[in-house]
Amino acid sequence: MTAVAAPRTDPSYRPFFPAVAPVAPGCPAPLAPDAVALASRLRQRDLSCEEAVRDALERVGRDDGQYSCFLGLCADRAVEKAREADRRLSGLAADEARHAFPFLGVPAAVKDNLCLEGVRTTCGSRMLSSYVPPYTATTVSRLEALGAVVIGKLNMDEFAMGASSETSFLGPVRNPHATDRVAGGSSGGSAAALAAGFVPLSLGSDTGGSIRQPAAFCGVFGLKPTYGAMSRYGLVAYASSLDQPGPLARSLRDLSVLFPGLVGRDPRDATSRAPSPPPVPDAPRAGVPEEYLAASTHPALRAAVSEAVRRLEAAGIPVLPLSLPATRLCVPAYYILASAEASSNLSRFDGVRYGHRSAAGETLAERCAASRTEGFGLEVRRRILLGTFVLSAGYQDQYYGRAQKAREAIREEFRRAFGTVDFLVTPATPEPAFRIGEKITDPIAMYSQDICTVGPSLAGLPALSVPAGHTAEGLPVGIQLIGPAWSEAFLLAMAQRLAEVPA
Amino acid sequence: MNRGTGHSLVCGLEIHVELATRTKVLCACPNRFGAEPNTLACPVCAGLPGALPVLNAEAVRLAVLAGLALDCTIRSRSVMARKNYFYPDMPKGYQITQYEEPLCVDGSILLDDLPGGPRRVRIERAHLEEDAGKLLHDAFGTGTLVDLNRCGVPLLEIVGAPDLRTPEEARRMMEIVRDRLEACGVSDCRMEEGSLRADVNVSLLDEATGQFGTRVEIKNVNSFRAVERAVASEARRQERILGAGGRVVRETRLWDDGRGESRPMRRKETDDDYRYFPEPDLPALRIGPEEVEALRRRLPEFPAERRRRYRDEMGLLDADALLLCRPPAVARLFESACAAGASPRAAADFLRVEVFRHLNRAGLDPADVPFGGESLARLLAAVGAGRLAPVGARRVLERMFEDSGAAADPEGEAERQGLLIRSGGVGLDDLARRVAAAHPAACQDLRAGKEKAFSFLLGQAMREARGGADPKALAEALRRVLSGPGHESAGLTGPAEQAGGKGDPA
Ligand SMILES: [Zn+2]
């Protein structure tokens, strides 16, 4: 199918569809290419879990000054957990260990909006700079139940609001592929820590692209699951109807092993559900929505989609062009709905009940206002104000109400598309990683970064960000595979097919 | 309520009922009143970042049951919503409630027992929501502290239509709602503990123009009597203002029951903007028709019907029927006593006089009665058969509250205590002889024709019998003994007691 995209021999694009993504050039080689390989080394007692975890902590300590992937390490806890893993390994046959704890002793890290009992959880905000949760997020518990050892908390845009990880109160995450570039956001630390080789696995959260876009910018895999697949209990809420935790990894097989262990109904999250995957199609068909191609401002992204199309066709998978006109509604609907929910979710942070408390102000109202002004960064304040406005009496129908209708239309459009094709191939981002500071003062430019990713978020659909090569300057570019609800395993299989086609 | 001012009263109640679930509405904390502050709180109650609510299915069931008890339609799909506002007792910064799509709609109840005859009033809606915490002002000399125990207690907010026309109707509506919800066990409905609360909305209708006046809301109305008084007081206040050519201001007022008047709490020039939107953390609430019907079958008889039945079918006086038709524990005790053979009137008398007296004195609740109606029926059977006098029955009743053995066998207990009436013949004669022998002077006086002496001797005999004798039978025995020959030697007779025991059933 050649009508779909621009010629794939664009001089700005160098195709590369790895099944295991390498760390960024110049970063020290990791102990193993991916988590599955490392877990296997640990099971063979080739090295101990404690050594692996100490190695990760040392790498972070030595090199993270360049990237700011981490907001905090929990070294003592991690070493303790690693020793536990070593004890457990010595009591298990390798085969048993592989089944019960597929990542036993493998260092991992989680985005700093996922609660870990007794470990500071800041959401990248001054507001929560001293918050230590008394409980652990379900998703983090599940990661640990697979044997992984959490070594620390990862940097992010403040309260997950942003597409560049520049709004963190402790400073921006730098892209290991080019440190003058952003790592993407809001899960910038989660993606960059993999690209830098600090850990092979991480958890992020995705509200409008916050896993997929940084994964694309950093050249790693990132999965935004079906809404409800992974528990949100213990994920500090930004926009509850859109937020979804998800895994990032350097290999497809890591995600294939990791994801089933993270999903499932959680009695503490009423929106979580047991997975119900659709039947796997015998002869899958792909679609390329023209609106997503048109949204890509950099030719390398369009070329990457063309290359993906060529590979799919070479693998015998037909690719159809199609149109999703409601795509133009995605970004406005997303910003209205997400901001509305955020304005409510963040109202508890006022320095009275939670969060940074200002010394300024005489009355309660003044004190709250001062605390919120000091505690929140500009972008968070902008979204709280926007969200409060769109929910206000007299404006609610015009904004929030219409955005809800748009969301329904977007959902319906995806439903129809999946009547024709089994998955969609789009660019993961409009352009590769931009320069730090380039868009931070231009909210509209920043918001339009989300054009490729907010659609599946609004529709609650799973989407996988797949490394697809580089620009001429060596910046990673990524494509996105979108499927119907609960098609994660199928999307991972399709990505594997892409990687297996000879270049 | 036209008092010649050309205005009539328009009143509507918003009633909050705490649902008697085991756990709170959005988390697994126990739903309990009166615990130490902040001992019933978890990350969800405290609104900790990342914590999520999960709707308690039991709360939904009780809310549906309550809706059915108020003759509401139960909507198959309803939506939880966020009501955003700031108050320090609400940790999340919003309340989880229902707004555009409530669970129960379009109900009504019949107000009976009114001077003007029964009247039907509408219930606009009843919806499920969470309660807020409680502020403790200066309880520990440290300024205001927050107790989160009440956070997340399930509430049903019942919104009555502005159909009430007199203060008495307002009170009656509260009572009927209480009666019905208490009967289905959805709440203990204790206004003094705040498990039943009312906000009262009052305005005046200009009868000449048909124009509705400005509505004033009164909060903190904490008893049935206060509902009636608050409505009457507010109507008078508004009449005074209008009578003086003034304008009623839209506001919320706080009822001060001690002073019998309300005072302004806050002015409301415009509606508060709560920025309601559907709660994204909770999926829409769906209830199938089968589930609703199953709950409808669980609806009990309500006190009003029960009162009619007690009166018309069981022959109670209306006053007794009213007294026994609620709370449920009382009705249960009464009915199980009747079912076990007690005569309804005797059971009613005994409950009204003896059981209630004991409960009052001991400061107990009807639900605390440790025995069932069968025990009561056994006790009443002994009284009815003349084997136990009322005074003795009271003593046995007291024991029944303390001792399950006594409750299981009241007559045996009476016997152990020597309270059984020595019925007729030898036993009583024996006692009479003993008394006569102990008081020869009185016997002398009686023979001399001084009837007062008989009263004295009877009194002594009653004391001796410790309530275990029927006064009439004892008086007869005394007459018999005193008029008979050789009574002076009474008391020395041998124990030829208890007739019966002969003639084994072969
Ligand atoms: Zn709780």
PDB file of N, CA and C in Angstrom, chain B residues 236-273:
ATOM      1  N   ARG B 236     -43.375  33.222  60.989  1.00  0.00           N
ATOM      2  CA  ARG B 236     -43.697  34.462  61.731  1.00  0.00           C
ATOM      3  C   ARG B 236     -42.699  35.556  61.382  1.00  0.00           C
ATOM      4  N   ARG B 237     -41.423  35.156  61.321  1.00  0.00           N
ATOM      5  CA  ARG B 237     -40.386  36.161  61.039  1.00  0.00           C
ATOM      6  C   ARG B 237     -40.625  36.785  59.673  1.00  0.00           C
ATOM      7  N   GLN B 238     -40.904  35.946  58.683  1.00  0.00           N
ATOM      8  CA  GLN B 238     -41.115  36.480  57.327  1.00  0.00           C
ATOM      9  C   GLN B 238     -42.387  37.322  57.268  1.00  0.00           C
ATOM     10  N   GLU B 239     -43.429  36.884  57.988  1.00  0.00           N
ATOM     11  CA  GLU B 239     -44.663  37.679  58.012  1.00  0.00           C
ATOM     12  C   GLU B 239     -44.412  39.049  58.609  1.00  0.00           C
ATOM     13  N   ARG B 240     -43.620  39.062  59.680  1.00  0.00           N
ATOM     14  CA  ARG B 240     -43.309  40.343  60.332  1.00  0.00           C
ATOM     15  C   ARG B 240     -42.599  41.270  59.361  1.00  0.00           C
ATOM     16  N   ILE B 241     -41.629  40.700  58.650  1.00  0.00           N
ATOM     17  CA  ILE B 241     -40.860  41.526  57.709  1.00  0.00           C
ATOM     18  C   ILE B 241     -41.778  42.072  56.627  1.00  0.00           C
ATOM     19  N   LEU B 242     -42.582  41.180  56.048  1.00  0.00           N
ATOM     20  CA  LEU B 242     -43.456  41.618  54.958  1.00  0.00           C
ATOM     21  C   LEU B 242     -44.518  42.583  55.482  1.00  0.00           C
ATOM     22  N   GLY B 243     -44.999  42.284  56.695  1.00  0.00           N
ATOM     23  CA  GLY B 243     -46.020  43.154  57.289  1.00  0.00           C
ATOM     24  C   GLY B 243     -45.489  44.560  57.494  1.00  0.00           C
ATOM     25  N   ALA B 244     -44.208  44.686  57.768  1.00  0.00           N
ATOM     26  CA  ALA B 244     -43.604  45.997  57.991  1.00  0.00           C
ATOM     27  C   ALA B 244     -43.123  46.605  56.680  1.00  0.00           C
ATOM     28  N   GLY B 245     -43.518  45.974  55.581  1.00  0.00           N
ATOM     29  CA  GLY B 245     -43.138  46.531  54.278  1.00  0.00           C
ATOM     30  C   GLY B 245     -41.720  46.181  53.867  1.00  0.00           C
ATOM     31  N   GLY B 246     -41.105  45.227  54.555  1.00  0.00           N
ATOM     32  CA  GLY B 246     -39.715  44.882  54.235  1.00  0.00           C
ATOM     33  C   GLY B 246     -39.617  43.805  53.171  1.00  0.00           C
ATOM     34  N   ARG B 247     -38.401  43.334  52.971  1.00  0.00           N
ATOM     35  CA  ARG B 247     -38.119  42.351  51.939  1.00  0.00           C
ATOM     36  C   ARG B 247     -37.389  41.184  52.615  1.00  0.00           C
ATOM     37  N   VAL B 248     -37.838  39.972  52.338  1.00  0.00           N
ATOM     38  CA  VAL B 248     -37.160  38.800  52.896  1.00  0.00           C
ATOM     39  C   VAL B 248     -35.868  38.577  52.105  1.00  0.00           C
ATOM     40  N   VAL B 249     -34.780  38.382  52.835  1.00  0.00           N
ATOM     41  CA  VAL B 249     -33.481  38.205  52.179  1.00  0.00           C
ATOM     42  C   VAL B 249     -33.208  36.715  51.998  1.00  0.00           C
ATOM     43  N   ARG B 250     -32.682  36.374  50.855  1.00  0.00           N
ATOM     44  CA  ARG B 250     -32.299  34.986  50.586  1.00  0.00           C
ATOM     45  C   ARG B 250     -31.089  34.643  51.439  1.00  0.00           C
ATOM     46  N   GLU B 251     -31.232  33.675  52.312  1.00  0.00           N
ATOM     47  CA  GLU B 251     -30.114  33.372  53.208  1.00  0.00           C
ATOM     48  C   GLU B 251     -30.275  31.991  53.818  1.00  0.00           C
ATOM     49  N   THR B 252     -29.209  31.578  54.481  1.00  0.00           N
ATOM     50  CA  THR B 252     -29.252  30.357  55.269  1.00  0.00           C
ATOM     51  C   THR B 252     -29.183  30.759  56.723  1.00  0.00           C
ATOM     52  N   ARG B 253     -30.077  30.223  57.540  1.00  0.00           N
ATOM     53  CA  ARG B 253     -30.102  30.579  58.955  1.00  0.00           C
ATOM     54  C   ARG B 253     -29.870  29.335  59.794  1.00  0.00           C
ATOM     55  N   LEU B 254     -29.437  29.596  61.021  1.00  0.00           N
ATOM     56  CA  LEU B 254     -29.090  28.510  61.924  1.00  0.00           C
ATOM     57  C   LEU B 254     -30.119  28.501  63.053  1.00  0.00           C
ATOM     58  N   TRP B 255     -30.745  27.360  63.300  1.00  0.00           N
ATOM     59  CA  TRP B 255     -31.767  27.276  64.345  1.00  0.00           C
ATOM     60  C   TRP B 255     -31.109  27.135  65.712  1.00  0.00           C
ATOM     61  N   ASP B 256     -31.560  27.965  66.655  1.00  0.00           N
ATOM     62  CA  ASP B 256     -31.087  27.880  68.030  1.00  0.00           C
ATOM     63  C   ASP B 256     -32.255  27.381  68.854  1.00  0.00           C
ATOM     64  N   ASP B 257     -32.230  26.095  69.183  1.00  0.00           N
ATOM     65  CA  ASP B 257     -33.402  25.493  69.810  1.00  0.00           C
ATOM     66  C   ASP B 257     -33.600  26.032  71.224  1.00  0.00           C
ATOM     67  N   GLY B 258     -32.504  26.352  71.898  1.00  0.00           N
ATOM     68  CA  GLY B 258     -32.598  26.876  73.254  1.00  0.00           C
ATOM     69  C   GLY B 258     -33.375  28.191  73.276  1.00  0.00           C
ATOM     70  N   ARG B 259     -33.072  29.053  72.320  1.00  0.00           N
ATOM     71  CA  ARG B 259     -33.718  30.364  72.299  1.00  0.00           C
ATOM     72  C   ARG B 259     -34.983  30.344  71.463  1.00  0.00           C
ATOM     73  N   GLY B 260     -35.214  29.246  70.781  1.00  0.00           N
ATOM     74  CA  GLY B 260     -36.430  29.147  69.978  1.00  0.00           C
ATOM     75  C   GLY B 260     -36.450  30.111  68.817  1.00  0.00           C
ATOM     76  N   GLU B 261     -35.269  30.430  68.288  1.00  0.00           N
ATOM     77  CA  GLU B 261     -35.235  31.322  67.128  1.00  0.00           C
ATOM     78  C   GLU B 261     -34.016  31.001  66.274  1.00  0.00           C
ATOM     79  N   SER B 262     -34.040  31.510  65.046  1.00  0.00           N
ATOM     80  CA  SER B 262     -32.908  31.265  64.160  1.00  0.00           C
ATOM     81  C   SER B 262     -32.070  32.530  64.065  1.00  0.00           C
ATOM     82  N   ARG B 263     -30.830  32.356  63.638  1.00  0.00           N
ATOM     83  CA  ARG B 263     -29.990  33.527  63.384  1.00  0.00           C
ATOM     84  C   ARG B 263     -29.293  33.342  62.044  1.00  0.00           C
ATOM     85  N   PRO B 264     -28.937  34.471  61.421  1.00  0.00           N
ATOM     86  CA  PRO B 264     -28.379  34.362  60.063  1.00  0.00           C
ATOM     87  C   PRO B 264     -27.053  33.604  60.083  1.00  0.00           C
ATOM     88  N   MET B 265     -26.836  32.785  59.072  1.00  0.00           N
ATOM     89  CA  MET B 265     -25.573  32.067  58.946  1.00  0.00           C
ATOM     90  C   MET B 265     -24.807  32.640  57.769  1.00  0.00           C
ATOM     91  N   ARG B 266     -25.390  32.627  56.591  1.00  0.00           N
ATOM     92  CA  ARG B 266     -24.744  33.297  55.466  1.00  0.00           C
ATOM     93  C   ARG B 266     -25.799  33.747  54.478  1.00  0.00           C
ATOM     94  N   ARG B 267     -25.488  34.827  53.820  1.00  0.00           N
ATOM     95  CA  ARG B 267     -26.361  35.354  52.783  1.00  0.00           C
ATOM     96  C   ARG B 267     -26.082  34.626  51.491  1.00  0.00           C
ATOM     97  N   LYS B 268     -27.095  34.460  50.693  1.00  0.00           N
ATOM     98  CA  LYS B 268     -26.918  33.796  49.405  1.00  0.00           C
ATOM     99  C   LYS B 268     -27.485  34.699  48.334  1.00  0.00           C
ATOM    100  N   GLU B 269     -26.651  35.517  47.743  1.00  0.00           N
ATOM    101  CA  GLU B 269     -27.163  36.391  46.692  1.00  0.00           C
ATOM    102  C   GLU B 269     -27.379  35.586  45.415  1.00  0.00           C
ATOM    103  N   THR B 270     -26.471  34.663  45.174  1.00  0.00           N
ATOM    104  CA  THR B 270     -26.605  33.819  43.980  1.00  0.00           C
ATOM    105  C   THR B 270     -26.431  32.372  44.426  1.00  0.00           C
ATOM    106  N   ASP B 271     -26.745  31.469  43.556  1.00  0.00           N
ATOM    107  CA  ASP B 271     -26.485  30.072  43.859  1.00  0.00           C
ATOM    108  C   ASP B 271     -24.989  29.866  43.967  1.00  0.00           C
ATOM    109  N   ASP B 272     -24.584  29.034  44.936  1.00  0.00           N
ATOM    110  CA  ASP B 272     -23.174  28.660  44.967  1.00  0.00           C
ATOM    111  C   ASP B 272     -22.874  27.896  43.688  1.00  0.00           C
ATOM    112  N   ASP B 273     -21.661  28.075  43.192  1.00  0.00           N
ATOM    113  CA  ASP B 273     -21.281  27.351  41.980  1.00  0.00           C
ATOM    114  C   ASP B 273     -20.450  26.143  42.394  1.00  0.00           C
TER     115      ASP B 273
END
